[in-house]
Amino acid sequence: MPFKTEDIRKAITSLNTFREYAVSPYHERFSFPFLCGTYFAYRKIDVLRIVSIAKAISSNPRYLDVGCGYGDFLEKVREYLPNAVGVEKNAEIFYACSQPKPQFIEISDAQWNIDQGYDVIFVGWMEPGVDYRDRVAAKSDVIITTLDQGLSLNAEFDGHGFQRVASWRTPSWDDVNTEIMNRYYTKISNRIHQDLFKLRTAHNLWYVYCRPSKYNAIRSALLNCARQEILNLPYQHYDFEDVLDECGFKFHEELAIPNSEMQSKARLWEIIFTDSSEL
Ligand SMILES: C[S@@+](CC[C@H](N)C(=O)[O-])C[C@H]1O[C@@H](n2cnc3c(N)ncnc32)[C@H](O)[C@@H]1O
């Protein structure tokens, strides 16, 4: 990171080779996350949670995705919030793919330039060593981050006048990719596969932060989501989520992963509220 045109072209060549052998059209979004998906493996419920948070702030919320890449997640959010926009600093990613840049993505460096205030800012992945929390904190009262444990740091806003409302855990692309490769593209015995399967992990953490004045509204919106998800789950999913189910990353699946703090007891996608009273 950042990716150069040369790197992206090589990745496209590998992707084309992979497509010749792929046993599912949905594997590429996990094996080639930058080109075809995202670095955090999301479900529709993640999108609906983000949308509910934004709608708890305004009926027509201003939403910004910082470091949105090609905008895979942003496009999903825009199905519900059509005015949502993204900022991406690397214009080369569009040229390298000969892909037109959508109007809703602005090429700009969030470290120096976030043009206006937003109701919600989403920071999907912050590169190691990069820290633009001050800039983001100055432009919104609600910030949602995903933090890949051990990789992308500086995604915590507790020290910037924000309170963490809730968090949840999802797999990152490489958690899923490892299992896809072991399961579908590697010749190994069932026994070895089962042993490896038990080692699967999920180290992508979603944090929802807000200024104290927005706390109750955001918390109620997320509580409502948690209730709705239990009732409506079979109807609320994207086709590619079948891969997550097959690979052992089901909604509320419990993994044997050593973790810290409250998340040690969490199941995948389970919302952990910072203040667990009245739940
Ligand atoms: C790992 S990629 C993640 C892309 C997308 N959010 C995803 O999850 O697939 C990080 C992206 O953030 C962009 N980025 C890094 N620093 C940035 C900055 N200061 N302003 C805007 N974009 C930035 C990079 O160019 C890259 O496309």
PDB file of C-alpha atoms and ligand atoms in Angstrom:
ATOM      1  CA  MET A   1       0.000   0.000   0.000  1.00  0.00           C
ATOM      2  CA  PRO A   2      -0.553   2.330  -1.678  1.00  0.00           C
ATOM      3  CA  PHE A   3      -1.017   0.203  -4.760  1.00  0.00           C
ATOM      4  CA  LYS A   4       0.776   1.168  -7.951  1.00  0.00           C
ATOM      5  CA  THR A   5      -0.608   0.653 -11.440  1.00  0.00           C
ATOM      6  CA  GLU A   6       1.909  -2.149 -12.004  1.00  0.00           C
ATOM      7  CA  ASP A   7       0.735  -4.027  -8.851  1.00  0.00           C
ATOM      8  CA  ILE A   8      -2.897  -3.646  -9.823  1.00  0.00           C
ATOM      9  CA  ARG A   9      -2.277  -4.922 -13.355  1.00  0.00           C
ATOM     10  CA  LYS A  10      -0.474  -7.980 -11.954  1.00  0.00           C
ATOM     11  CA  ALA A  11      -3.402  -8.587  -9.614  1.00  0.00           C
ATOM     12  CA  ILE A  12      -5.850  -8.359 -12.529  1.00  0.00           C
ATOM     13  CA  THR A  13      -3.819 -10.973 -14.434  1.00  0.00           C
ATOM     14  CA  SER A  14      -3.935 -13.295 -11.397  1.00  0.00           C
ATOM     15  CA  LEU A  15      -7.649 -12.651 -11.030  1.00  0.00           C
ATOM     16  CA  ASN A  16      -8.270 -13.634 -14.652  1.00  0.00           C
ATOM     17  CA  THR A  17      -6.325 -16.875 -14.140  1.00  0.00           C
ATOM     18  CA  PHE A  18      -8.260 -17.563 -10.938  1.00  0.00           C
ATOM     19  CA  ARG A  19     -11.549 -17.056 -12.784  1.00  0.00           C
ATOM     20  CA  GLU A  20     -10.694 -19.931 -15.151  1.00  0.00           C
ATOM     21  CA  TYR A  21     -10.633 -22.348 -12.216  1.00  0.00           C
ATOM     22  CA  ALA A  22     -12.997 -20.746  -9.719  1.00  0.00           C
ATOM     23  CA  VAL A  23     -15.697 -23.077  -8.437  1.00  0.00           C
ATOM     24  CA  SER A  24     -17.900 -20.178  -7.335  1.00  0.00           C
ATOM     25  CA  PRO A  25     -18.307 -16.667  -8.758  1.00  0.00           C
ATOM     26  CA  TYR A  26     -18.350 -15.389  -5.171  1.00  0.00           C
ATOM     27  CA  HIS A  27     -14.904 -16.622  -4.138  1.00  0.00           C
ATOM     28  CA  GLU A  28     -13.082 -13.797  -5.899  1.00  0.00           C
ATOM     29  CA  ARG A  29     -14.458 -11.115  -3.625  1.00  0.00           C
ATOM     30  CA  PHE A  30     -12.694 -12.812  -0.695  1.00  0.00           C
ATOM     31  CA  SER A  31      -9.547 -13.860  -2.556  1.00  0.00           C
ATOM     32  CA  PHE A  32      -9.146 -10.547  -4.419  1.00  0.00           C
ATOM     33  CA  PRO A  33     -10.711  -8.152  -1.921  1.00  0.00           C
ATOM     34  CA  PHE A  34      -9.264  -4.941  -3.268  1.00  0.00           C
ATOM     35  CA  LEU A  35     -10.451  -5.578  -6.830  1.00  0.00           C
ATOM     36  CA  CYS A  36     -13.716  -7.410  -6.199  1.00  0.00           C
ATOM     37  CA  GLY A  37     -14.850  -6.865  -2.619  1.00  0.00           C
ATOM     38  CA  THR A  38     -13.626  -5.335   0.612  1.00  0.00           C
ATOM     39  CA  TYR A  39     -11.036  -6.064   3.232  1.00  0.00           C
ATOM     40  CA  PHE A  40     -13.739  -6.650   5.813  1.00  0.00           C
ATOM     41  CA  ALA A  41     -16.136  -9.490   5.037  1.00  0.00           C
ATOM     42  CA  TYR A  42     -19.569  -7.988   5.537  1.00  0.00           C
ATOM     43  CA  ARG A  43     -23.135  -9.174   5.383  1.00  0.00           C
ATOM     44  CA  LYS A  44     -26.275  -7.257   4.562  1.00  0.00           C
ATOM     45  CA  ILE A  45     -26.918  -6.856   8.283  1.00  0.00           C
ATOM     46  CA  ASP A  46     -23.746  -4.741   8.513  1.00  0.00           C
ATOM     47  CA  VAL A  47     -25.085  -2.443   5.808  1.00  0.00           C
ATOM     48  CA  LEU A  48     -28.466  -2.248   7.530  1.00  0.00           C
ATOM     49  CA  ARG A  49     -26.812  -1.434  10.859  1.00  0.00           C
ATOM     50  CA  ILE A  50     -24.846   1.419   9.291  1.00  0.00           C
ATOM     51  CA  VAL A  51     -27.959   2.707   7.531  1.00  0.00           C
ATOM     52  CA  SER A  52     -29.995   2.556  10.769  1.00  0.00           C
ATOM     53  CA  ILE A  53     -27.313   4.510  12.604  1.00  0.00           C
ATOM     54  CA  ALA A  54     -27.296   7.181   9.883  1.00  0.00           C
ATOM     55  CA  LYS A  55     -31.106   7.389   9.848  1.00  0.00           C
ATOM     56  CA  ALA A  56     -31.111   7.795  13.631  1.00  0.00           C
ATOM     57  CA  ILE A  57     -29.224  11.056  13.081  1.00  0.00           C
ATOM     58  CA  SER A  58     -31.151  12.424  10.103  1.00  0.00           C
ATOM     59  CA  SER A  59     -33.881  11.371   7.681  1.00  0.00           C
ATOM     60  CA  ASN A  60     -31.556  12.420   4.843  1.00  0.00           C
ATOM     61  CA  PRO A  61     -28.134  11.728   6.298  1.00  0.00           C
ATOM     62  CA  ARG A  62     -24.831  12.968   4.876  1.00  0.00           C
ATOM     63  CA  TYR A  63     -22.561   9.904   4.811  1.00  0.00           C
ATOM     64  CA  LEU A  64     -18.877   9.676   3.896  1.00  0.00           C
ATOM     65  CA  ASP A  65     -16.765   6.529   3.375  1.00  0.00           C
ATOM     66  CA  VAL A  66     -13.070   7.380   3.874  1.00  0.00           C
ATOM     67  CA  GLY A  67     -10.609   5.256   1.884  1.00  0.00           C
ATOM     68  CA  CYS A  68     -13.457   3.619  -0.013  1.00  0.00           C
ATOM     69  CA  GLY A  69     -11.338   2.014  -2.750  1.00  0.00           C
ATOM     70  CA  TYR A  70     -13.576   1.060  -5.678  1.00  0.00           C
ATOM     71  CA  GLY A  71     -16.620   1.583  -3.464  1.00  0.00           C
ATOM     72  CA  ASP A  72     -17.905  -1.979  -3.071  1.00  0.00           C
ATOM     73  CA  PHE A  73     -19.307  -1.375   0.424  1.00  0.00           C
ATOM     74  CA  LEU A  74     -20.264   2.216  -0.384  1.00  0.00           C
ATOM     75  CA  GLU A  75     -22.419   1.049  -3.296  1.00  0.00           C
ATOM     76  CA  LYS A  76     -24.342  -1.214  -0.938  1.00  0.00           C
ATOM     77  CA  VAL A  77     -24.876   1.673   1.479  1.00  0.00           C
ATOM     78  CA  ARG A  78     -26.023   3.892  -1.406  1.00  0.00           C
ATOM     79  CA  GLU A  79     -28.914   1.503  -2.093  1.00  0.00           C
ATOM     80  CA  TYR A  80     -30.387   2.936   1.117  1.00  0.00           C
ATOM     81  CA  LEU A  81     -28.624   6.318   1.340  1.00  0.00           C
ATOM     82  CA  PRO A  82     -28.389   7.500  -2.285  1.00  0.00           C
ATOM     83  CA  ASN A  83     -26.451  10.634  -1.330  1.00  0.00           C
ATOM     84  CA  ALA A  84     -23.645   8.708   0.362  1.00  0.00           C
ATOM     85  CA  VAL A  85     -20.200   9.569  -1.024  1.00  0.00           C
ATOM     86  CA  GLY A  86     -16.644   8.306  -0.712  1.00  0.00           C
ATOM     87  CA  VAL A  87     -13.155   9.734  -0.688  1.00  0.00           C
ATOM     88  CA  GLU A  88     -10.227   7.774  -2.065  1.00  0.00           C
ATOM     89  CA  LYS A  89      -6.728   9.171  -2.386  1.00  0.00           C
ATOM     90  CA  ASN A  90      -5.366   6.856  -5.061  1.00  0.00           C
ATOM     91  CA  ALA A  91      -6.698   7.747  -8.520  1.00  0.00           C
ATOM     92  CA  GLU A  92      -4.396   5.121 -10.063  1.00  0.00           C
ATOM     93  CA  ILE A  93      -6.693   2.308  -8.999  1.00  0.00           C
ATOM     94  CA  PHE A  94      -9.282   3.450 -11.541  1.00  0.00           C
ATOM     95  CA  TYR A  95      -6.814   4.074 -14.383  1.00  0.00           C
ATOM     96  CA  ALA A  96      -5.116   0.708 -13.809  1.00  0.00           C
ATOM     97  CA  CYS A  97      -8.416  -1.107 -14.287  1.00  0.00           C
ATOM     98  CA  SER A  98      -9.564   1.192 -17.103  1.00  0.00           C
ATOM     99  CA  GLN A  99     -12.596   1.661 -14.916  1.00  0.00           C
ATOM    100  CA  PRO A 100     -14.476   4.957 -14.844  1.00  0.00           C
ATOM    101  CA  LYS A 101     -14.430   6.603 -11.449  1.00  0.00           C
ATOM    102  CA  PRO A 102     -17.987   6.931 -10.148  1.00  0.00           C
ATOM    103  CA  GLN A 103     -19.101  10.505  -9.494  1.00  0.00           C
ATOM    104  CA  PHE A 104     -19.856   9.678  -5.888  1.00  0.00           C
ATOM    105  CA  ILE A 105     -16.167   8.948  -5.195  1.00  0.00           C
ATOM    106  CA  GLU A 106     -13.906  11.974  -4.887  1.00  0.00           C
ATOM    107  CA  ILE A 107     -10.163  11.613  -5.354  1.00  0.00           C
ATOM    108  CA  SER A 108      -8.683  13.383  -2.384  1.00  0.00           C
ATOM    109  CA  ASP A 109      -6.498  12.794   0.658  1.00  0.00           C
ATOM    110  CA  ALA A 110      -8.615  12.570   3.808  1.00  0.00           C
ATOM    111  CA  GLN A 111      -5.580  13.457   5.866  1.00  0.00           C
ATOM    112  CA  TRP A 112      -5.698  16.986   4.466  1.00  0.00           C
ATOM    113  CA  ASN A 113      -9.092  17.473   2.996  1.00  0.00           C
ATOM    114  CA  ILE A 114     -12.556  16.431   4.149  1.00  0.00           C
ATOM    115  CA  ASP A 115     -14.654  19.079   2.498  1.00  0.00           C
ATOM    116  CA  GLN A 116     -17.628  19.460   4.850  1.00  0.00           C
ATOM    117  CA  GLY A 117     -19.389  18.048   7.883  1.00  0.00           C
ATOM    118  CA  TYR A 118     -21.131  14.654   7.699  1.00  0.00           C
ATOM    119  CA  ASP A 119     -23.729  12.931   9.862  1.00  0.00           C
ATOM    120  CA  VAL A 120     -21.723   9.697   9.725  1.00  0.00           C
ATOM    121  CA  ILE A 121     -18.162   9.013   8.636  1.00  0.00           C
ATOM    122  CA  PHE A 122     -17.179   5.409   7.946  1.00  0.00           C
ATOM    123  CA  VAL A 123     -13.480   4.527   8.035  1.00  0.00           C
ATOM    124  CA  GLY A 124     -13.310   1.049   6.613  1.00  0.00           C
ATOM    125  CA  TRP A 125      -9.582   0.426   6.929  1.00  0.00           C
ATOM    126  CA  MET A 126      -6.723   2.593   7.997  1.00  0.00           C
ATOM    127  CA  GLU A 127      -3.289   1.734   6.751  1.00  0.00           C
ATOM    128  CA  PRO A 128      -0.571   1.059   9.313  1.00  0.00           C
ATOM    129  CA  GLY A 129       1.191   4.296  10.219  1.00  0.00           C
ATOM    130  CA  VAL A 130      -1.590   6.483   8.822  1.00  0.00           C
ATOM    131  CA  ASP A 131      -3.503   8.536  11.365  1.00  0.00           C
ATOM    132  CA  TYR A 132      -6.132  11.032  10.280  1.00  0.00           C
ATOM    133  CA  ARG A 133      -8.354  10.709  13.333  1.00  0.00           C
ATOM    134  CA  ASP A 134      -8.167  14.432  14.136  1.00  0.00           C
ATOM    135  CA  ARG A 135      -9.443  15.321  10.672  1.00  0.00           C
ATOM    136  CA  VAL A 136     -12.255  12.744  10.789  1.00  0.00           C
ATOM    137  CA  ALA A 137     -13.240  13.650  14.377  1.00  0.00           C
ATOM    138  CA  ALA A 138     -13.584  17.310  13.387  1.00  0.00           C
ATOM    139  CA  LYS A 139     -16.074  16.509  10.627  1.00  0.00           C
ATOM    140  CA  SER A 140     -18.653  14.227  12.227  1.00  0.00           C
ATOM    141  CA  ASP A 141     -20.371  13.375  15.520  1.00  0.00           C
ATOM    142  CA  VAL A 142     -20.698   9.714  14.518  1.00  0.00           C
ATOM    143  CA  ILE A 143     -17.789   7.563  13.347  1.00  0.00           C
ATOM    144  CA  ILE A 144     -17.856   3.910  12.423  1.00  0.00           C
ATOM    145  CA  THR A 145     -14.538   2.148  11.979  1.00  0.00           C
ATOM    146  CA  THR A 146     -13.416  -1.333  11.163  1.00  0.00           C
ATOM    147  CA  LEU A 147     -10.182  -2.367  12.752  1.00  0.00           C
ATOM    148  CA  ASP A 148      -8.242  -5.363  11.546  1.00  0.00           C
ATOM    149  CA  GLN A 149      -6.552  -6.544  14.729  1.00  0.00           C
ATOM    150  CA  GLY A 150      -2.806  -6.434  14.367  1.00  0.00           C
ATOM    151  CA  LEU A 151      -2.891  -4.652  11.033  1.00  0.00           C
ATOM    152  CA  SER A 152      -4.685  -1.346  10.844  1.00  0.00           C
ATOM    153  CA  LEU A 153      -4.222   0.703  13.977  1.00  0.00           C
ATOM    154  CA  ASN A 154      -5.334   4.189  14.888  1.00  0.00           C
ATOM    155  CA  ALA A 155      -9.021   3.478  14.364  1.00  0.00           C
ATOM    156  CA  GLU A 156     -10.026   4.170  17.960  1.00  0.00           C
ATOM    157  CA  PHE A 157     -11.661   7.493  18.802  1.00  0.00           C
ATOM    158  CA  ASP A 158     -12.110   7.261  22.593  1.00  0.00           C
ATOM    159  CA  GLY A 159      -9.464   9.934  23.113  1.00  0.00           C
ATOM    160  CA  HIS A 160     -11.105  12.353  20.687  1.00  0.00           C
ATOM    161  CA  GLY A 161     -14.213  13.228  22.708  1.00  0.00           C
ATOM    162  CA  PHE A 162     -16.159  10.213  21.397  1.00  0.00           C
ATOM    163  CA  GLN A 163     -17.774   7.348  23.275  1.00  0.00           C
ATOM    164  CA  ARG A 164     -17.838   3.818  21.944  1.00  0.00           C
ATOM    165  CA  VAL A 165     -21.463   2.722  21.741  1.00  0.00           C
ATOM    166  CA  ALA A 166     -20.973  -0.817  20.537  1.00  0.00           C
ATOM    167  CA  SER A 167     -18.758  -3.199  18.638  1.00  0.00           C
ATOM    168  CA  TRP A 168     -19.026  -6.455  16.756  1.00  0.00           C
ATOM    169  CA  ARG A 169     -16.668  -8.934  15.164  1.00  0.00           C
ATOM    170  CA  THR A 170     -16.576 -10.171  11.584  1.00  0.00           C
ATOM    171  CA  PRO A 171     -14.006 -12.084   9.561  1.00  0.00           C
ATOM    172  CA  SER A 172     -11.538 -10.184   7.453  1.00  0.00           C
ATOM    173  CA  TRP A 173     -10.945 -11.255   3.872  1.00  0.00           C
ATOM    174  CA  ASP A 174      -7.950 -13.451   4.727  1.00  0.00           C
ATOM    175  CA  ASP A 175      -9.871 -15.387   7.395  1.00  0.00           C
ATOM    176  CA  VAL A 176     -12.324 -16.402   4.699  1.00  0.00           C
ATOM    177  CA  ASN A 177      -9.769 -16.753   1.914  1.00  0.00           C
ATOM    178  CA  THR A 178      -7.694 -19.264   3.905  1.00  0.00           C
ATOM    179  CA  GLU A 179     -10.729 -21.475   4.405  1.00  0.00           C
ATOM    180  CA  ILE A 180     -11.816 -21.113   0.751  1.00  0.00           C
ATOM    181  CA  MET A 181      -8.345 -22.178  -0.395  1.00  0.00           C
ATOM    182  CA  ASN A 182      -8.173 -25.135   2.015  1.00  0.00           C
ATOM    183  CA  ARG A 183     -11.702 -26.266   1.222  1.00  0.00           C
ATOM    184  CA  TYR A 184     -11.897 -25.830  -2.558  1.00  0.00           C
ATOM    185  CA  TYR A 185      -8.468 -25.328  -4.092  1.00  0.00           C
ATOM    186  CA  THR A 186      -5.988 -27.446  -2.102  1.00  0.00           C
ATOM    187  CA  LYS A 187      -5.471 -31.185  -2.163  1.00  0.00           C
ATOM    188  CA  ILE A 188      -5.397 -32.155   1.505  1.00  0.00           C
ATOM    189  CA  SER A 189      -6.995 -34.942   3.461  1.00  0.00           C
ATOM    190  CA  ASN A 190     -10.306 -34.395   5.227  1.00  0.00           C
ATOM    191  CA  ARG A 191      -8.593 -34.840   8.542  1.00  0.00           C
ATOM    192  CA  ILE A 192      -6.015 -32.161   7.916  1.00  0.00           C
ATOM    193  CA  HIS A 193      -8.714 -29.894   6.566  1.00  0.00           C
ATOM    194  CA  GLN A 194     -10.804 -30.392   9.712  1.00  0.00           C
ATOM    195  CA  ASP A 195      -7.771 -29.636  11.900  1.00  0.00           C
ATOM    196  CA  LEU A 196      -7.098 -26.451   9.925  1.00  0.00           C
ATOM    197  CA  PHE A 197     -10.801 -25.547   9.980  1.00  0.00           C
ATOM    198  CA  LYS A 198     -10.692 -25.366  13.772  1.00  0.00           C
ATOM    199  CA  LEU A 199      -7.953 -22.739  13.531  1.00  0.00           C
ATOM    200  CA  ARG A 200     -10.069 -20.323  11.518  1.00  0.00           C
ATOM    201  CA  THR A 201     -10.333 -16.895  13.019  1.00  0.00           C
ATOM    202  CA  ALA A 202     -12.180 -13.599  12.609  1.00  0.00           C
ATOM    203  CA  HIS A 203     -10.248 -10.537  13.584  1.00  0.00           C
ATOM    204  CA  ASN A 204     -12.101  -7.655  12.060  1.00  0.00           C
ATOM    205  CA  LEU A 205     -13.678  -5.413  14.688  1.00  0.00           C
ATOM    206  CA  TRP A 206     -16.368  -2.851  13.964  1.00  0.00           C
ATOM    207  CA  TYR A 207     -16.547   0.056  16.407  1.00  0.00           C
ATOM    208  CA  VAL A 208     -19.351   2.584  16.575  1.00  0.00           C
ATOM    209  CA  TYR A 209     -18.391   5.906  18.157  1.00  0.00           C
ATOM    210  CA  CYS A 210     -20.350   9.100  18.730  1.00  0.00           C
ATOM    211  CA  ARG A 211     -20.351  12.337  20.666  1.00  0.00           C
ATOM    212  CA  PRO A 212     -22.249  12.022  23.984  1.00  0.00           C
ATOM    213  CA  SER A 213     -25.238  13.984  22.601  1.00  0.00           C
ATOM    214  CA  LYS A 214     -25.915  11.263  19.997  1.00  0.00           C
ATOM    215  CA  TYR A 215     -25.307   8.275  22.271  1.00  0.00           C
ATOM    216  CA  ASN A 216     -28.886   7.332  23.146  1.00  0.00           C
ATOM    217  CA  ALA A 217     -30.157   7.649  19.579  1.00  0.00           C
ATOM    218  CA  ILE A 218     -27.394   5.451  18.189  1.00  0.00           C
ATOM    219  CA  ARG A 219     -27.709   2.888  20.933  1.00  0.00           C
ATOM    220  CA  SER A 220     -31.478   2.545  20.416  1.00  0.00           C
ATOM    221  CA  ALA A 221     -30.995   2.208  16.658  1.00  0.00           C
ATOM    222  CA  LEU A 222     -28.521  -0.636  17.165  1.00  0.00           C
ATOM    223  CA  LEU A 223     -30.713  -2.321  19.771  1.00  0.00           C
ATOM    224  CA  ASN A 224     -33.530  -2.249  17.266  1.00  0.00           C
ATOM    225  CA  CYS A 225     -31.250  -3.785  14.605  1.00  0.00           C
ATOM    226  CA  ALA A 226     -30.272  -6.618  16.949  1.00  0.00           C
ATOM    227  CA  ARG A 227     -33.949  -7.431  17.542  1.00  0.00           C
ATOM    228  CA  GLN A 228     -34.860  -7.224  13.843  1.00  0.00           C
ATOM    229  CA  GLU A 229     -31.949  -9.438  12.788  1.00  0.00           C
ATOM    230  CA  ILE A 230     -33.155 -12.324  14.903  1.00  0.00           C
ATOM    231  CA  LEU A 231     -36.632 -12.047  13.360  1.00  0.00           C
ATOM    232  CA  ASN A 232     -35.769 -11.318   9.708  1.00  0.00           C
ATOM    233  CA  LEU A 233     -32.433 -12.967   9.089  1.00  0.00           C
ATOM    234  CA  PRO A 234     -33.456 -15.434   6.340  1.00  0.00           C
ATOM    235  CA  TYR A 235     -34.660 -12.550   4.144  1.00  0.00           C
ATOM    236  CA  GLN A 236     -31.804 -10.141   4.609  1.00  0.00           C
ATOM    237  CA  HIS A 237     -28.714 -11.402   2.847  1.00  0.00           C
ATOM    238  CA  TYR A 238     -26.559 -11.024  -0.256  1.00  0.00           C
ATOM    239  CA  ASP A 239     -25.874 -14.047  -2.459  1.00  0.00           C
ATOM    240  CA  PHE A 240     -22.170 -14.038  -1.587  1.00  0.00           C
ATOM    241  CA  GLU A 241     -23.025 -14.645   2.080  1.00  0.00           C
ATOM    242  CA  ASP A 242     -23.475 -18.346   1.271  1.00  0.00           C
ATOM    243  CA  VAL A 243     -19.672 -18.532   1.085  1.00  0.00           C
ATOM    244  CA  LEU A 244     -19.428 -17.227   4.642  1.00  0.00           C
ATOM    245  CA  ASP A 245     -21.951 -19.821   5.802  1.00  0.00           C
ATOM    246  CA  GLU A 246     -20.173 -22.682   4.015  1.00  0.00           C
ATOM    247  CA  CYS A 247     -16.785 -21.672   5.348  1.00  0.00           C
ATOM    248  CA  GLY A 248     -17.830 -21.627   8.996  1.00  0.00           C
ATOM    249  CA  PHE A 249     -18.475 -17.904   9.440  1.00  0.00           C
ATOM    250  CA  LYS A 250     -22.192 -18.043  10.112  1.00  0.00           C
ATOM    251  CA  PHE A 251     -24.180 -15.302  11.804  1.00  0.00           C
ATOM    252  CA  HIS A 252     -23.620 -15.717  15.556  1.00  0.00           C
ATOM    253  CA  GLU A 253     -21.115 -18.550  15.020  1.00  0.00           C
ATOM    254  CA  GLU A 254     -18.798 -18.960  17.972  1.00  0.00           C
ATOM    255  CA  LEU A 255     -15.138 -19.457  17.120  1.00  0.00           C
ATOM    256  CA  ALA A 256     -12.409 -20.817  19.359  1.00  0.00           C
ATOM    257  CA  ILE A 257     -10.247 -17.744  19.108  1.00  0.00           C
ATOM    258  CA  PRO A 258      -8.274 -16.275  21.964  1.00  0.00           C
ATOM    259  CA  ASN A 259      -9.323 -12.656  22.289  1.00  0.00           C
ATOM    260  CA  SER A 260      -9.345  -9.918  24.816  1.00  0.00           C
ATOM    261  CA  GLU A 261     -11.873  -7.852  26.733  1.00  0.00           C
ATOM    262  CA  MET A 262     -15.593  -8.163  26.079  1.00  0.00           C
ATOM    263  CA  GLN A 263     -15.166  -9.564  22.591  1.00  0.00           C
ATOM    264  CA  SER A 264     -13.738 -12.786  24.032  1.00  0.00           C
ATOM    265  CA  LYS A 265     -17.310 -13.894  24.669  1.00  0.00           C
ATOM    266  CA  ALA A 266     -18.683 -12.583  21.405  1.00  0.00           C
ATOM    267  CA  ARG A 267     -20.085 -14.602  18.614  1.00  0.00           C
ATOM    268  CA  LEU A 268     -19.651 -13.392  15.034  1.00  0.00           C
ATOM    269  CA  TRP A 269     -21.817 -10.377  14.231  1.00  0.00           C
ATOM    270  CA  GLU A 270     -23.092 -10.256  17.806  1.00  0.00           C
ATOM    271  CA  ILE A 271     -23.452  -6.625  18.870  1.00  0.00           C
ATOM    272  CA  ILE A 272     -21.636  -5.964  22.127  1.00  0.00           C
ATOM    273  CA  PHE A 273     -22.933  -2.807  23.771  1.00  0.00           C
ATOM    274  CA  THR A 274     -20.484  -0.814  25.860  1.00  0.00           C
ATOM    275  CA  ASP A 275     -23.314  -0.094  28.277  1.00  0.00           C
ATOM    276  CA  SER A 276     -25.152  -3.393  28.595  1.00  0.00           C
ATOM    277  CA  SER A 277     -27.887  -2.130  30.943  1.00  0.00           C
ATOM    278  CA  GLU A 278     -31.561  -2.468  29.977  1.00  0.00           C
ATOM    279  CA  LEU A 279     -30.826  -4.973  27.223  1.00  0.00           C
TER     280      LEU A 279
HETATM  281  C1  LIG B   1      -7.023  -1.392   2.275  1.00  0.00           C
HETATM  282  S1  LIG B   1      -7.820  -0.327   1.187  1.00  0.00           S
HETATM  283  C2  LIG B   1      -9.490  -0.529   1.660  1.00  0.00           C
HETATM  284  C3  LIG B   1     -10.461  -0.169   0.582  1.00  0.00           C
HETATM  285  C4  LIG B   1     -11.905  -0.433   0.988  1.00  0.00           C
HETATM  286  N1  LIG B   1     -12.342   0.414   2.067  1.00  0.00           N
HETATM  287  C5  LIG B   1     -12.032  -1.877   1.349  1.00  0.00           C
HETATM  288  O1  LIG B   1     -12.217  -2.235   2.478  1.00  0.00           O
HETATM  289  O2  LIG B   1     -11.909  -2.691   0.465  1.00  0.00           O
HETATM  290  C6  LIG B   1      -7.455   1.238   1.913  1.00  0.00           C
HETATM  291  C7  LIG B   1      -7.832   2.359   0.962  1.00  0.00           C
HETATM  292  O3  LIG B   1      -7.697   3.605   1.649  1.00  0.00           O
HETATM  293  C8  LIG B   1      -7.125   4.536   0.748  1.00  0.00           C
HETATM  294  N2  LIG B   1      -6.508   5.582   1.547  1.00  0.00           N
HETATM  295  C9  LIG B   1      -5.414   5.460   2.350  1.00  0.00           C
HETATM  296  N3  LIG B   1      -5.126   6.633   2.918  1.00  0.00           N
HETATM  297  C10 LIG B   1      -6.063   7.520   2.471  1.00  0.00           C
HETATM  298  C11 LIG B   1      -6.290   8.904   2.705  1.00  0.00           C
HETATM  299  N4  LIG B   1      -5.472   9.606   3.489  1.00  0.00           N
HETATM  300  N5  LIG B   1      -7.337   9.490   2.097  1.00  0.00           N
HETATM  301  C12 LIG B   1      -8.166   8.771   1.296  1.00  0.00           C
HETATM  302  N6  LIG B   1      -7.992   7.457   1.031  1.00  0.00           N
HETATM  303  C13 LIG B   1      -6.952   6.842   1.619  1.00  0.00           C
HETATM  304  C14 LIG B   1      -6.121   3.699  -0.034  1.00  0.00           C
HETATM  305  O4  LIG B   1      -5.745   4.303  -1.267  1.00  0.00           O
HETATM  306  C15 LIG B   1      -6.900   2.391  -0.242  1.00  0.00           C
HETATM  307  O5  LIG B   1      -7.674   2.396  -1.412  1.00  0.00           O
END
